[in-house]
Amino acid sequence: MADKHLSSQFDSELNTVSSRVMELGGLVESQIRQAIYALSHFSIEAVQQVEAIEQRVNSMEVELDHELASIIARRQPTARDLRLLMAFSKAIANLERMGDEATRMARMVRSIIESGTARSLPTSDLRVAADLASGLLRKALDAFARLDTKAALDILKEDDLIDREFDGFVRKLITYMVEDPRKISPSLDLLFLAKAIERIGDHSKNVAELIIYLVKGKDIRHTALDEIESTVA
């Protein structure tokens, strides 16, 4: 009876952590949406919103890290339970880094606004990539909540699309700078923006890889996509 009671408590703690990880993911998703709005509308107010959310994301990451460390120390979990807690820890780290990238995006938007050349820069393609990255995070959170390996595999494929968008945008931006050297400085800000967006996609991919690791018990990092498909099947 005591063992059952302890098991119920442990399950309750795991459920609480899971809910809080999803809450953190929602905060980061909001942060990214505000960064995209800042880019689309060159809005200083949206930039400030991103920076305000960043403080909440950082605080929550610290709280969750302490909570996970406490659970591991008290429960000494093994096998799948330990794998779950490690997956939570890595997901939290990836979410916090996505928040960092959203903040970096906002600061680049601020720099572009202050340069006075915002309206003349080719930002439409960048907004498409940003929307893709934001959507990828949403799918990664949903797949993580459901431990859906097939959805995780789709996320890995979609990340390749964001990478291709990034490569195409960099080529276009280089041409733009060659044609008008006066725009080199603000264009470099756009380049850093594009890199931040690509990194958000990469971190969403990392979360998808964690889902496969958690369900299948296999670390599929640096594994070819066709091999991953056979793992998930």
JSON list of C-alpha atoms in Angstrom, two decimals:
[
{"chain": "A", "resi": 1, "resn": "MET", "atom": "CA", "xyz": [0.00, 0.00, 0.00]},
{"chain": "A", "resi": 2, "resn": "ALA", "atom": "CA", "xyz": [2.87, 2.37, 0.85]},
{"chain": "A", "resi": 3, "resn": "ASP", "atom": "CA", "xyz": [4.56, 1.57, -2.45]},
{"chain": "A", "resi": 4, "resn": "LYS", "atom": "CA", "xyz": [1.35, 2.37, -4.30]},
{"chain": "A", "resi": 5, "resn": "HIS", "atom": "CA", "xyz": [1.07, 5.65, -2.42]},
{"chain": "A", "resi": 6, "resn": "LEU", "atom": "CA", "xyz": [4.65, 6.60, -3.30]},
{"chain": "A", "resi": 7, "resn": "SER", "atom": "CA", "xyz": [4.05, 5.64, -6.92]},
{"chain": "A", "resi": 8, "resn": "SER", "atom": "CA", "xyz": [0.95, 7.85, -7.07]},
{"chain": "A", "resi": 9, "resn": "GLN", "atom": "CA", "xyz": [2.91, 10.75, -5.62]},
{"chain": "A", "resi": 10, "resn": "PHE", "atom": "CA", "xyz": [5.66, 10.25, -8.21]},
{"chain": "A", "resi": 11, "resn": "ASP", "atom": "CA", "xyz": [3.11, 10.15, -11.04]},
{"chain": "A", "resi": 12, "resn": "SER", "atom": "CA", "xyz": [1.58, 13.36, -9.71]},
{"chain": "A", "resi": 13, "resn": "GLU", "atom": "CA", "xyz": [5.00, 15.04, -9.66]},
{"chain": "A", "resi": 14, "resn": "LEU", "atom": "CA", "xyz": [5.69, 13.91, -13.23]},
{"chain": "A", "resi": 15, "resn": "ASN", "atom": "CA", "xyz": [2.32, 15.24, -14.38]},
{"chain": "A", "resi": 16, "resn": "THR", "atom": "CA", "xyz": [3.01, 18.57, -12.68]},
{"chain": "A", "resi": 17, "resn": "VAL", "atom": "CA", "xyz": [6.40, 18.88, -14.38]},
{"chain": "A", "resi": 18, "resn": "SER", "atom": "CA", "xyz": [4.88, 17.92, -17.72]},
{"chain": "A", "resi": 19, "resn": "SER", "atom": "CA", "xyz": [2.22, 20.62, -17.37]},
{"chain": "A", "resi": 20, "resn": "ARG", "atom": "CA", "xyz": [4.81, 23.22, -16.44]},
{"chain": "A", "resi": 21, "resn": "VAL", "atom": "CA", "xyz": [7.01, 22.28, -19.42]},
{"chain": "A", "resi": 22, "resn": "MET", "atom": "CA", "xyz": [3.99, 22.84, -21.67]},
{"chain": "A", "resi": 23, "resn": "GLU", "atom": "CA", "xyz": [3.39, 26.17, -19.91]},
{"chain": "A", "resi": 24, "resn": "LEU", "atom": "CA", "xyz": [7.01, 27.15, -20.59]},
{"chain": "A", "resi": 25, "resn": "GLY", "atom": "CA", "xyz": [6.54, 26.13, -24.20]},
{"chain": "A", "resi": 26, "resn": "GLY", "atom": "CA", "xyz": [3.47, 28.36, -24.42]},
{"chain": "A", "resi": 27, "resn": "LEU", "atom": "CA", "xyz": [5.46, 31.31, -23.08]},
{"chain": "A", "resi": 28, "resn": "VAL", "atom": "CA", "xyz": [8.22, 30.76, -25.63]},
{"chain": "A", "resi": 29, "resn": "GLU", "atom": "CA", "xyz": [5.67, 30.39, -28.42]},
{"chain": "A", "resi": 30, "resn": "SER", "atom": "CA", "xyz": [4.15, 33.73, -27.36]},
{"chain": "A", "resi": 31, "resn": "GLN", "atom": "CA", "xyz": [7.61, 35.27, -27.34]},
{"chain": "A", "resi": 32, "resn": "ILE", "atom": "CA", "xyz": [8.28, 34.06, -30.89]},
{"chain": "A", "resi": 33, "resn": "ARG", "atom": "CA", "xyz": [4.89, 35.35, -32.09]},
{"chain": "A", "resi": 34, "resn": "GLN", "atom": "CA", "xyz": [5.68, 38.77, -30.66]},
{"chain": "A", "resi": 35, "resn": "ALA", "atom": "CA", "xyz": [9.11, 38.71, -32.35]},
{"chain": "A", "resi": 36, "resn": "ILE", "atom": "CA", "xyz": [7.44, 37.91, -35.68]},
{"chain": "A", "resi": 37, "resn": "TYR", "atom": "CA", "xyz": [4.94, 40.73, -35.13]},
{"chain": "A", "resi": 38, "resn": "ALA", "atom": "CA", "xyz": [7.82, 43.08, -34.36]},
{"chain": "A", "resi": 39, "resn": "LEU", "atom": "CA", "xyz": [9.46, 42.06, -37.63]},
{"chain": "A", "resi": 40, "resn": "SER", "atom": "CA", "xyz": [6.25, 42.33, -39.67]},
{"chain": "A", "resi": 41, "resn": "HIS", "atom": "CA", "xyz": [5.20, 45.72, -38.29]},
{"chain": "A", "resi": 42, "resn": "PHE", "atom": "CA", "xyz": [8.56, 47.13, -37.12]},
{"chain": "A", "resi": 43, "resn": "SER", "atom": "CA", "xyz": [6.97, 47.54, -33.71]},
{"chain": "A", "resi": 44, "resn": "ILE", "atom": "CA", "xyz": [9.05, 48.72, -30.74]},
{"chain": "A", "resi": 45, "resn": "GLU", "atom": "CA", "xyz": [6.15, 47.77, -28.45]},
{"chain": "A", "resi": 46, "resn": "ALA", "atom": "CA", "xyz": [6.35, 44.16, -29.64]},
{"chain": "A", "resi": 47, "resn": "VAL", "atom": "CA", "xyz": [10.12, 44.21, -29.09]},
{"chain": "A", "resi": 48, "resn": "GLN", "atom": "CA", "xyz": [9.51, 45.27, -25.49]},
{"chain": "A", "resi": 49, "resn": "GLN", "atom": "CA", "xyz": [6.96, 42.50, -25.05]},
{"chain": "A", "resi": 50, "resn": "VAL", "atom": "CA", "xyz": [9.52, 39.91, -26.18]},
{"chain": "A", "resi": 51, "resn": "GLU", "atom": "CA", "xyz": [12.05, 41.24, -23.68]},
{"chain": "A", "resi": 52, "resn": "ALA", "atom": "CA", "xyz": [9.48, 41.17, -20.86]},
{"chain": "A", "resi": 53, "resn": "ILE", "atom": "CA", "xyz": [8.52, 37.56, -21.59]},
{"chain": "A", "resi": 54, "resn": "GLU", "atom": "CA", "xyz": [12.20, 36.62, -21.66]},
{"chain": "A", "resi": 55, "resn": "GLN", "atom": "CA", "xyz": [12.49, 37.36, -17.93]},
{"chain": "A", "resi": 56, "resn": "ARG", "atom": "CA", "xyz": [9.57, 35.02, -17.18]},
{"chain": "A", "resi": 57, "resn": "VAL", "atom": "CA", "xyz": [11.04, 32.28, -19.38]},
{"chain": "A", "resi": 58, "resn": "ASN", "atom": "CA", "xyz": [14.41, 32.46, -17.63]},
{"chain": "A", "resi": 59, "resn": "SER", "atom": "CA", "xyz": [12.81, 32.35, -14.17]},
{"chain": "A", "resi": 60, "resn": "MET", "atom": "CA", "xyz": [10.67, 29.39, -15.10]},
{"chain": "A", "resi": 61, "resn": "GLU", "atom": "CA", "xyz": [13.64, 27.49, -16.51]},
{"chain": "A", "resi": 62, "resn": "VAL", "atom": "CA", "xyz": [15.50, 27.89, -13.21]},
{"chain": "A", "resi": 63, "resn": "GLU", "atom": "CA", "xyz": [12.45, 26.76, -11.22]},
{"chain": "A", "resi": 64, "resn": "LEU", "atom": "CA", "xyz": [11.95, 23.69, -13.39]},
{"chain": "A", "resi": 65, "resn": "ASP", "atom": "CA", "xyz": [15.63, 22.75, -13.19]},
{"chain": "A", "resi": 66, "resn": "HIS", "atom": "CA", "xyz": [15.43, 22.82, -9.38]},
{"chain": "A", "resi": 67, "resn": "GLU", "atom": "CA", "xyz": [12.21, 20.81, -9.45]},
{"chain": "A", "resi": 68, "resn": "LEU", "atom": "CA", "xyz": [13.71, 18.10, -11.66]},
{"chain": "A", "resi": 69, "resn": "ALA", "atom": "CA", "xyz": [16.87, 17.90, -9.55]},
{"chain": "A", "resi": 70, "resn": "SER", "atom": "CA", "xyz": [14.73, 17.50, -6.43]},
{"chain": "A", "resi": 71, "resn": "ILE", "atom": "CA", "xyz": [12.65, 14.71, -7.99]},
{"chain": "A", "resi": 72, "resn": "ILE", "atom": "CA", "xyz": [15.74, 12.81, -9.13]},
{"chain": "A", "resi": 73, "resn": "ALA", "atom": "CA", "xyz": [17.38, 13.15, -5.71]},
{"chain": "A", "resi": 74, "resn": "ARG", "atom": "CA", "xyz": [14.29, 12.06, -3.77]},
{"chain": "A", "resi": 75, "resn": "ARG", "atom": "CA", "xyz": [12.87, 9.38, -6.08]},
{"chain": "A", "resi": 76, "resn": "GLN", "atom": "CA", "xyz": [16.07, 7.97, -7.63]},
{"chain": "A", "resi": 77, "resn": "PRO", "atom": "CA", "xyz": [14.14, 6.91, -10.74]},
{"chain": "A", "resi": 78, "resn": "THR", "atom": "CA", "xyz": [15.40, 4.20, -13.09]},
{"chain": "A", "resi": 79, "resn": "ALA", "atom": "CA", "xyz": [14.79, 3.05, -16.65]},
{"chain": "A", "resi": 80, "resn": "ARG", "atom": "CA", "xyz": [11.92, 4.81, -18.45]},
{"chain": "A", "resi": 81, "resn": "ASP", "atom": "CA", "xyz": [11.14, 7.21, -15.58]},
{"chain": "A", "resi": 82, "resn": "LEU", "atom": "CA", "xyz": [14.71, 8.48, -15.59]},
{"chain": "A", "resi": 83, "resn": "ARG", "atom": "CA", "xyz": [14.60, 8.77, -19.37]},
{"chain": "A", "resi": 84, "resn": "LEU", "atom": "CA", "xyz": [11.43, 10.85, -19.07]},
{"chain": "A", "resi": 85, "resn": "LEU", "atom": "CA", "xyz": [13.01, 13.23, -16.55]},
{"chain": "A", "resi": 86, "resn": "MET", "atom": "CA", "xyz": [16.11, 13.60, -18.72]},
{"chain": "A", "resi": 87, "resn": "ALA", "atom": "CA", "xyz": [13.88, 14.31, -21.73]},
{"chain": "A", "resi": 88, "resn": "PHE", "atom": "CA", "xyz": [12.06, 16.98, -19.71]},
{"chain": "A", "resi": 89, "resn": "SER", "atom": "CA", "xyz": [15.39, 18.56, -18.77]},
{"chain": "A", "resi": 90, "resn": "LYS", "atom": "CA", "xyz": [16.61, 18.66, -22.37]},
{"chain": "A", "resi": 91, "resn": "ALA", "atom": "CA", "xyz": [13.27, 19.97, -23.63]},
{"chain": "A", "resi": 92, "resn": "ILE", "atom": "CA", "xyz": [13.40, 22.78, -21.06]},
{"chain": "A", "resi": 93, "resn": "ALA", "atom": "CA", "xyz": [16.92, 23.71, -22.20]},
{"chain": "A", "resi": 94, "resn": "ASN", "atom": "CA", "xyz": [15.84, 23.80, -25.85]},
{"chain": "A", "resi": 95, "resn": "LEU", "atom": "CA", "xyz": [12.78, 25.92, -25.04]},
{"chain": "A", "resi": 96, "resn": "GLU", "atom": "CA", "xyz": [14.89, 28.41, -23.10]},
{"chain": "A", "resi": 97, "resn": "ARG", "atom": "CA", "xyz": [17.29, 28.68, -26.02]},
{"chain": "A", "resi": 98, "resn": "MET", "atom": "CA", "xyz": [14.38, 29.29, -28.39]},
{"chain": "A", "resi": 99, "resn": "GLY", "atom": "CA", "xyz": [13.38, 32.13, -26.10]},
{"chain": "A", "resi": 100, "resn": "ASP", "atom": "CA", "xyz": [16.93, 33.48, -26.37]},
{"chain": "A", "resi": 101, "resn": "GLU", "atom": "CA", "xyz": [16.65, 33.38, -30.17]},
{"chain": "A", "resi": 102, "resn": "ALA", "atom": "CA", "xyz": [13.30, 35.21, -30.06]},
{"chain": "A", "resi": 103, "resn": "THR", "atom": "CA", "xyz": [14.92, 37.91, -27.90]},
{"chain": "A", "resi": 104, "resn": "ARG", "atom": "CA", "xyz": [17.80, 38.10, -30.36]},
{"chain": "A", "resi": 105, "resn": "MET", "atom": "CA", "xyz": [15.27, 38.57, -33.17]},
{"chain": "A", "resi": 106, "resn": "ALA", "atom": "CA", "xyz": [13.57, 41.39, -31.28]},
{"chain": "A", "resi": 107, "resn": "ARG", "atom": "CA", "xyz": [16.86, 43.17, -30.66]},
{"chain": "A", "resi": 108, "resn": "MET", "atom": "CA", "xyz": [17.78, 42.92, -34.33]},
{"chain": "A", "resi": 109, "resn": "VAL", "atom": "CA", "xyz": [14.39, 44.41, -35.23]},
{"chain": "A", "resi": 110, "resn": "ARG", "atom": "CA", "xyz": [15.10, 47.26, -32.83]},
{"chain": "A", "resi": 111, "resn": "SER", "atom": "CA", "xyz": [18.46, 47.83, -34.54]},
{"chain": "A", "resi": 112, "resn": "ILE", "atom": "CA", "xyz": [16.81, 47.84, -37.97]},
{"chain": "A", "resi": 113, "resn": "ILE", "atom": "CA", "xyz": [14.16, 50.34, -36.83]},
{"chain": "A", "resi": 114, "resn": "GLU", "atom": "CA", "xyz": [16.80, 52.63, -35.33]},
{"chain": "A", "resi": 115, "resn": "SER", "atom": "CA", "xyz": [18.86, 52.47, -38.55]},
{"chain": "A", "resi": 116, "resn": "GLY", "atom": "CA", "xyz": [15.98, 54.15, -40.42]},
{"chain": "A", "resi": 117, "resn": "THR", "atom": "CA", "xyz": [16.07, 51.69, -43.34]},
{"chain": "A", "resi": 118, "resn": "ALA", "atom": "CA", "xyz": [13.41, 49.27, -42.12]},
{"chain": "A", "resi": 119, "resn": "ARG", "atom": "CA", "xyz": [10.85, 49.76, -44.89]},
{"chain": "A", "resi": 120, "resn": "SER", "atom": "CA", "xyz": [13.37, 49.33, -47.71]},
{"chain": "A", "resi": 121, "resn": "LEU", "atom": "CA", "xyz": [14.66, 45.92, -46.60]},
{"chain": "A", "resi": 122, "resn": "PRO", "atom": "CA", "xyz": [13.43, 42.60, -48.09]},
{"chain": "A", "resi": 123, "resn": "THR", "atom": "CA", "xyz": [11.74, 41.15, -44.99]},
{"chain": "A", "resi": 124, "resn": "SER", "atom": "CA", "xyz": [8.78, 39.31, -46.56]},
{"chain": "A", "resi": 125, "resn": "ASP", "atom": "CA", "xyz": [10.71, 36.07, -47.19]},
{"chain": "A", "resi": 126, "resn": "LEU", "atom": "CA", "xyz": [12.04, 36.22, -43.65]},
{"chain": "A", "resi": 127, "resn": "ARG", "atom": "CA", "xyz": [8.52, 36.46, -42.24]},
{"chain": "A", "resi": 128, "resn": "VAL", "atom": "CA", "xyz": [7.59, 33.28, -44.12]},
{"chain": "A", "resi": 129, "resn": "ALA", "atom": "CA", "xyz": [10.51, 31.42, -42.53]},
{"chain": "A", "resi": 130, "resn": "ALA", "atom": "CA", "xyz": [9.62, 32.84, -39.10]},
{"chain": "A", "resi": 131, "resn": "ASP", "atom": "CA", "xyz": [6.04, 31.59, -39.43]},
{"chain": "A", "resi": 132, "resn": "LEU", "atom": "CA", "xyz": [7.36, 28.16, -40.39]},
{"chain": "A", "resi": 133, "resn": "ALA", "atom": "CA", "xyz": [9.61, 28.09, -37.32]},
{"chain": "A", "resi": 134, "resn": "SER", "atom": "CA", "xyz": [6.79, 29.19, -35.02]},
{"chain": "A", "resi": 135, "resn": "GLY", "atom": "CA", "xyz": [4.52, 26.50, -36.45]},
{"chain": "A", "resi": 136, "resn": "LEU", "atom": "CA", "xyz": [7.23, 23.90, -35.98]},
{"chain": "A", "resi": 137, "resn": "LEU", "atom": "CA", "xyz": [7.50, 24.74, -32.28]},
{"chain": "A", "resi": 138, "resn": "ARG", "atom": "CA", "xyz": [3.73, 24.42, -31.89]},
{"chain": "A", "resi": 139, "resn": "LYS", "atom": "CA", "xyz": [3.81, 20.99, -33.53]},
{"chain": "A", "resi": 140, "resn": "ALA", "atom": "CA", "xyz": [6.78, 19.91, -31.41]},
{"chain": "A", "resi": 141, "resn": "LEU", "atom": "CA", "xyz": [4.98, 20.84, -28.19]},
{"chain": "A", "resi": 142, "resn": "ASP", "atom": "CA", "xyz": [1.84, 19.00, -29.28]},
{"chain": "A", "resi": 143, "resn": "ALA", "atom": "CA", "xyz": [3.84, 15.92, -30.29]},
{"chain": "A", "resi": 144, "resn": "PHE", "atom": "CA", "xyz": [5.77, 15.99, -27.00]},
{"chain": "A", "resi": 145, "resn": "ALA", "atom": "CA", "xyz": [2.53, 16.16, -24.99]},
{"chain": "A", "resi": 146, "resn": "ARG", "atom": "CA", "xyz": [1.17, 13.13, -26.87]},
{"chain": "A", "resi": 147, "resn": "LEU", "atom": "CA", "xyz": [4.55, 11.34, -27.30]},
{"chain": "A", "resi": 148, "resn": "ASP", "atom": "CA", "xyz": [3.67, 11.05, -30.99]},
{"chain": "A", "resi": 149, "resn": "THR", "atom": "CA", "xyz": [6.68, 9.64, -32.85]},
{"chain": "A", "resi": 150, "resn": "LYS", "atom": "CA", "xyz": [5.10, 9.95, -36.30]},
{"chain": "A", "resi": 151, "resn": "ALA", "atom": "CA", "xyz": [4.45, 13.65, -35.72]},
{"chain": "A", "resi": 152, "resn": "ALA", "atom": "CA", "xyz": [8.04, 13.94, -34.46]},
{"chain": "A", "resi": 153, "resn": "LEU", "atom": "CA", "xyz": [9.28, 12.44, -37.73]},
{"chain": "A", "resi": 154, "resn": "ASP", "atom": "CA", "xyz": [7.25, 14.99, -39.71]},
{"chain": "A", "resi": 155, "resn": "ILE", "atom": "CA", "xyz": [8.89, 17.77, -37.68]},
{"chain": "A", "resi": 156, "resn": "LEU", "atom": "CA", "xyz": [12.35, 16.50, -38.62]},
{"chain": "A", "resi": 157, "resn": "LYS", "atom": "CA", "xyz": [11.35, 16.71, -42.28]},
{"chain": "A", "resi": 158, "resn": "GLU", "atom": "CA", "xyz": [9.88, 20.20, -41.91]},
{"chain": "A", "resi": 159, "resn": "ASP", "atom": "CA", "xyz": [13.07, 21.50, -40.32]},
{"chain": "A", "resi": 160, "resn": "ASP", "atom": "CA", "xyz": [14.83, 20.76, -43.61]},
{"chain": "A", "resi": 161, "resn": "LEU", "atom": "CA", "xyz": [12.38, 23.16, -45.29]},
{"chain": "A", "resi": 162, "resn": "ILE", "atom": "CA", "xyz": [13.34, 25.95, -42.87]},
{"chain": "A", "resi": 163, "resn": "ASP", "atom": "CA", "xyz": [17.02, 25.26, -43.61]},
{"chain": "A", "resi": 164, "resn": "ARG", "atom": "CA", "xyz": [16.34, 25.61, -47.33]},
{"chain": "A", "resi": 165, "resn": "GLU", "atom": "CA", "xyz": [14.45, 28.86, -46.73]},
{"chain": "A", "resi": 166, "resn": "PHE", "atom": "CA", "xyz": [17.44, 30.15, -44.78]},
{"chain": "A", "resi": 167, "resn": "ASP", "atom": "CA", "xyz": [19.92, 29.24, -47.55]},
{"chain": "A", "resi": 168, "resn": "GLY", "atom": "CA", "xyz": [17.73, 30.89, -50.19]},
{"chain": "A", "resi": 169, "resn": "PHE", "atom": "CA", "xyz": [17.33, 34.05, -48.11]},
{"chain": "A", "resi": 170, "resn": "VAL", "atom": "CA", "xyz": [21.08, 34.33, -47.54]},
{"chain": "A", "resi": 171, "resn": "ARG", "atom": "CA", "xyz": [21.71, 34.14, -51.31]},
{"chain": "A", "resi": 172, "resn": "LYS", "atom": "CA", "xyz": [19.07, 36.82, -51.94]},
{"chain": "A", "resi": 173, "resn": "LEU", "atom": "CA", "xyz": [20.50, 39.04, -49.20]},
{"chain": "A", "resi": 174, "resn": "ILE", "atom": "CA", "xyz": [24.02, 38.81, -50.62]},
{"chain": "A", "resi": 175, "resn": "THR", "atom": "CA", "xyz": [22.70, 39.94, -54.01]},
{"chain": "A", "resi": 176, "resn": "TYR", "atom": "CA", "xyz": [20.84, 42.80, -52.32]},
{"chain": "A", "resi": 177, "resn": "MET", "atom": "CA", "xyz": [23.99, 44.01, -50.54]},
{"chain": "A", "resi": 178, "resn": "VAL", "atom": "CA", "xyz": [26.07, 43.83, -53.71]},
{"chain": "A", "resi": 179, "resn": "GLU", "atom": "CA", "xyz": [23.51, 45.95, -55.56]},
{"chain": "A", "resi": 180, "resn": "ASP", "atom": "CA", "xyz": [23.38, 48.61, -52.82]},
{"chain": "A", "resi": 181, "resn": "PRO", "atom": "CA", "xyz": [26.44, 48.66, -50.50]},
{"chain": "A", "resi": 182, "resn": "ARG", "atom": "CA", "xyz": [24.76, 51.37, -48.36]},
{"chain": "A", "resi": 183, "resn": "LYS", "atom": "CA", "xyz": [22.41, 48.68, -47.08]},
{"chain": "A", "resi": 184, "resn": "ILE", "atom": "CA", "xyz": [25.14, 46.32, -45.88]},
{"chain": "A", "resi": 185, "resn": "SER", "atom": "CA", "xyz": [24.83, 47.17, -42.17]},
{"chain": "A", "resi": 186, "resn": "PRO", "atom": "CA", "xyz": [21.04, 46.74, -41.81]},
{"chain": "A", "resi": 187, "resn": "SER", "atom": "CA", "xyz": [21.20, 43.73, -44.12]},
{"chain": "A", "resi": 188, "resn": "LEU", "atom": "CA", "xyz": [23.61, 42.07, -41.71]},
{"chain": "A", "resi": 189, "resn": "ASP", "atom": "CA", "xyz": [20.96, 42.55, -39.03]},
{"chain": "A", "resi": 190, "resn": "LEU", "atom": "CA", "xyz": [18.55, 40.67, -41.29]},
{"chain": "A", "resi": 191, "resn": "LEU", "atom": "CA", "xyz": [21.14, 37.93, -41.70]},
{"chain": "A", "resi": 192, "resn": "PHE", "atom": "CA", "xyz": [21.36, 37.51, -37.92]},
{"chain": "A", "resi": 193, "resn": "LEU", "atom": "CA", "xyz": [17.55, 37.49, -37.80]},
{"chain": "A", "resi": 194, "resn": "ALA", "atom": "CA", "xyz": [17.48, 34.70, -40.36]},
{"chain": "A", "resi": 195, "resn": "LYS", "atom": "CA", "xyz": [20.01, 32.71, -38.36]},
{"chain": "A", "resi": 196, "resn": "ALA", "atom": "CA", "xyz": [17.94, 33.10, -35.18]},
{"chain": "A", "resi": 197, "resn": "ILE", "atom": "CA", "xyz": [14.88, 31.78, -37.03]},
{"chain": "A", "resi": 198, "resn": "GLU", "atom": "CA", "xyz": [16.87, 28.82, -38.32]},
{"chain": "A", "resi": 199, "resn": "ARG", "atom": "CA", "xyz": [18.04, 28.06, -34.78]},
{"chain": "A", "resi": 200, "resn": "ILE", "atom": "CA", "xyz": [14.43, 28.06, -33.50]},
{"chain": "A", "resi": 201, "resn": "GLY", "atom": "CA", "xyz": [13.71, 25.38, -36.10]},
{"chain": "A", "resi": 202, "resn": "ASP", "atom": "CA", "xyz": [16.78, 23.43, -34.97]},
{"chain": "A", "resi": 203, "resn": "HIS", "atom": "CA", "xyz": [15.66, 23.49, -31.33]},
{"chain": "A", "resi": 204, "resn": "SER", "atom": "CA", "xyz": [12.17, 22.32, -32.33]},
{"chain": "A", "resi": 205, "resn": "LYS", "atom": "CA", "xyz": [13.87, 19.48, -34.18]},
{"chain": "A", "resi": 206, "resn": "ASN", "atom": "CA", "xyz": [15.79, 18.65, -30.99]},
{"chain": "A", "resi": 207, "resn": "VAL", "atom": "CA", "xyz": [12.50, 18.36, -29.10]},
{"chain": "A", "resi": 208, "resn": "ALA", "atom": "CA", "xyz": [11.19, 16.02, -31.80]},
{"chain": "A", "resi": 209, "resn": "GLU", "atom": "CA", "xyz": [14.31, 13.87, -31.44]},
{"chain": "A", "resi": 210, "resn": "LEU", "atom": "CA", "xyz": [13.67, 13.69, -27.69]},
{"chain": "A", "resi": 211, "resn": "ILE", "atom": "CA", "xyz": [10.21, 12.25, -28.35]},
{"chain": "A", "resi": 212, "resn": "ILE", "atom": "CA", "xyz": [11.70, 9.40, -30.38]},
{"chain": "A", "resi": 213, "resn": "TYR", "atom": "CA", "xyz": [14.38, 8.86, -27.73]},
{"chain": "A", "resi": 214, "resn": "LEU", "atom": "CA", "xyz": [11.75, 8.72, -24.99]},
{"chain": "A", "resi": 215, "resn": "VAL", "atom": "CA", "xyz": [9.38, 6.35, -26.78]},
{"chain": "A", "resi": 216, "resn": "LYS", "atom": "CA", "xyz": [11.87, 4.13, -28.61]},
{"chain": "A", "resi": 217, "resn": "GLY", "atom": "CA", "xyz": [14.84, 4.41, -26.25]},
{"chain": "A", "resi": 218, "resn": "LYS", "atom": "CA", "xyz": [17.14, 5.33, -29.14]},
{"chain": "A", "resi": 219, "resn": "ASP", "atom": "CA", "xyz": [19.24, 8.47, -29.57]},
{"chain": "A", "resi": 220, "resn": "ILE", "atom": "CA", "xyz": [18.71, 9.36, -33.23]},
{"chain": "A", "resi": 221, "resn": "ARG", "atom": "CA", "xyz": [20.86, 12.49, -33.36]},
{"chain": "A", "resi": 222, "resn": "HIS", "atom": "CA", "xyz": [23.18, 12.52, -36.39]},
{"chain": "A", "resi": 223, "resn": "THR", "atom": "CA", "xyz": [21.13, 9.68, -37.90]},
{"chain": "A", "resi": 224, "resn": "ALA", "atom": "CA", "xyz": [20.04, 9.77, -41.55]},
{"chain": "A", "resi": 225, "resn": "LEU", "atom": "CA", "xyz": [16.35, 10.49, -42.07]},
{"chain": "A", "resi": 226, "resn": "ASP", "atom": "CA", "xyz": [15.64, 7.14, -43.78]},
{"chain": "A", "resi": 227, "resn": "GLU", "atom": "CA", "xyz": [17.15, 5.30, -40.81]},
{"chain": "A", "resi": 228, "resn": "ILE", "atom": "CA", "xyz": [15.01, 7.35, -38.42]},
{"chain": "A", "resi": 229, "resn": "GLU", "atom": "CA", "xyz": [11.90, 6.42, -40.43]},
{"chain": "A", "resi": 230, "resn": "SER", "atom": "CA", "xyz": [12.69, 2.72, -39.96]},
{"chain": "A", "resi": 231, "resn": "THR", "atom": "CA", "xyz": [13.16, 3.35, -36.22]},
{"chain": "A", "resi": 232, "resn": "VAL", "atom": "CA", "xyz": [9.77, 5.02, -35.90]},
{"chain": "A", "resi": 233, "resn": "ALA", "atom": "CA", "xyz": [7.91, 2.54, -38.08]}
]
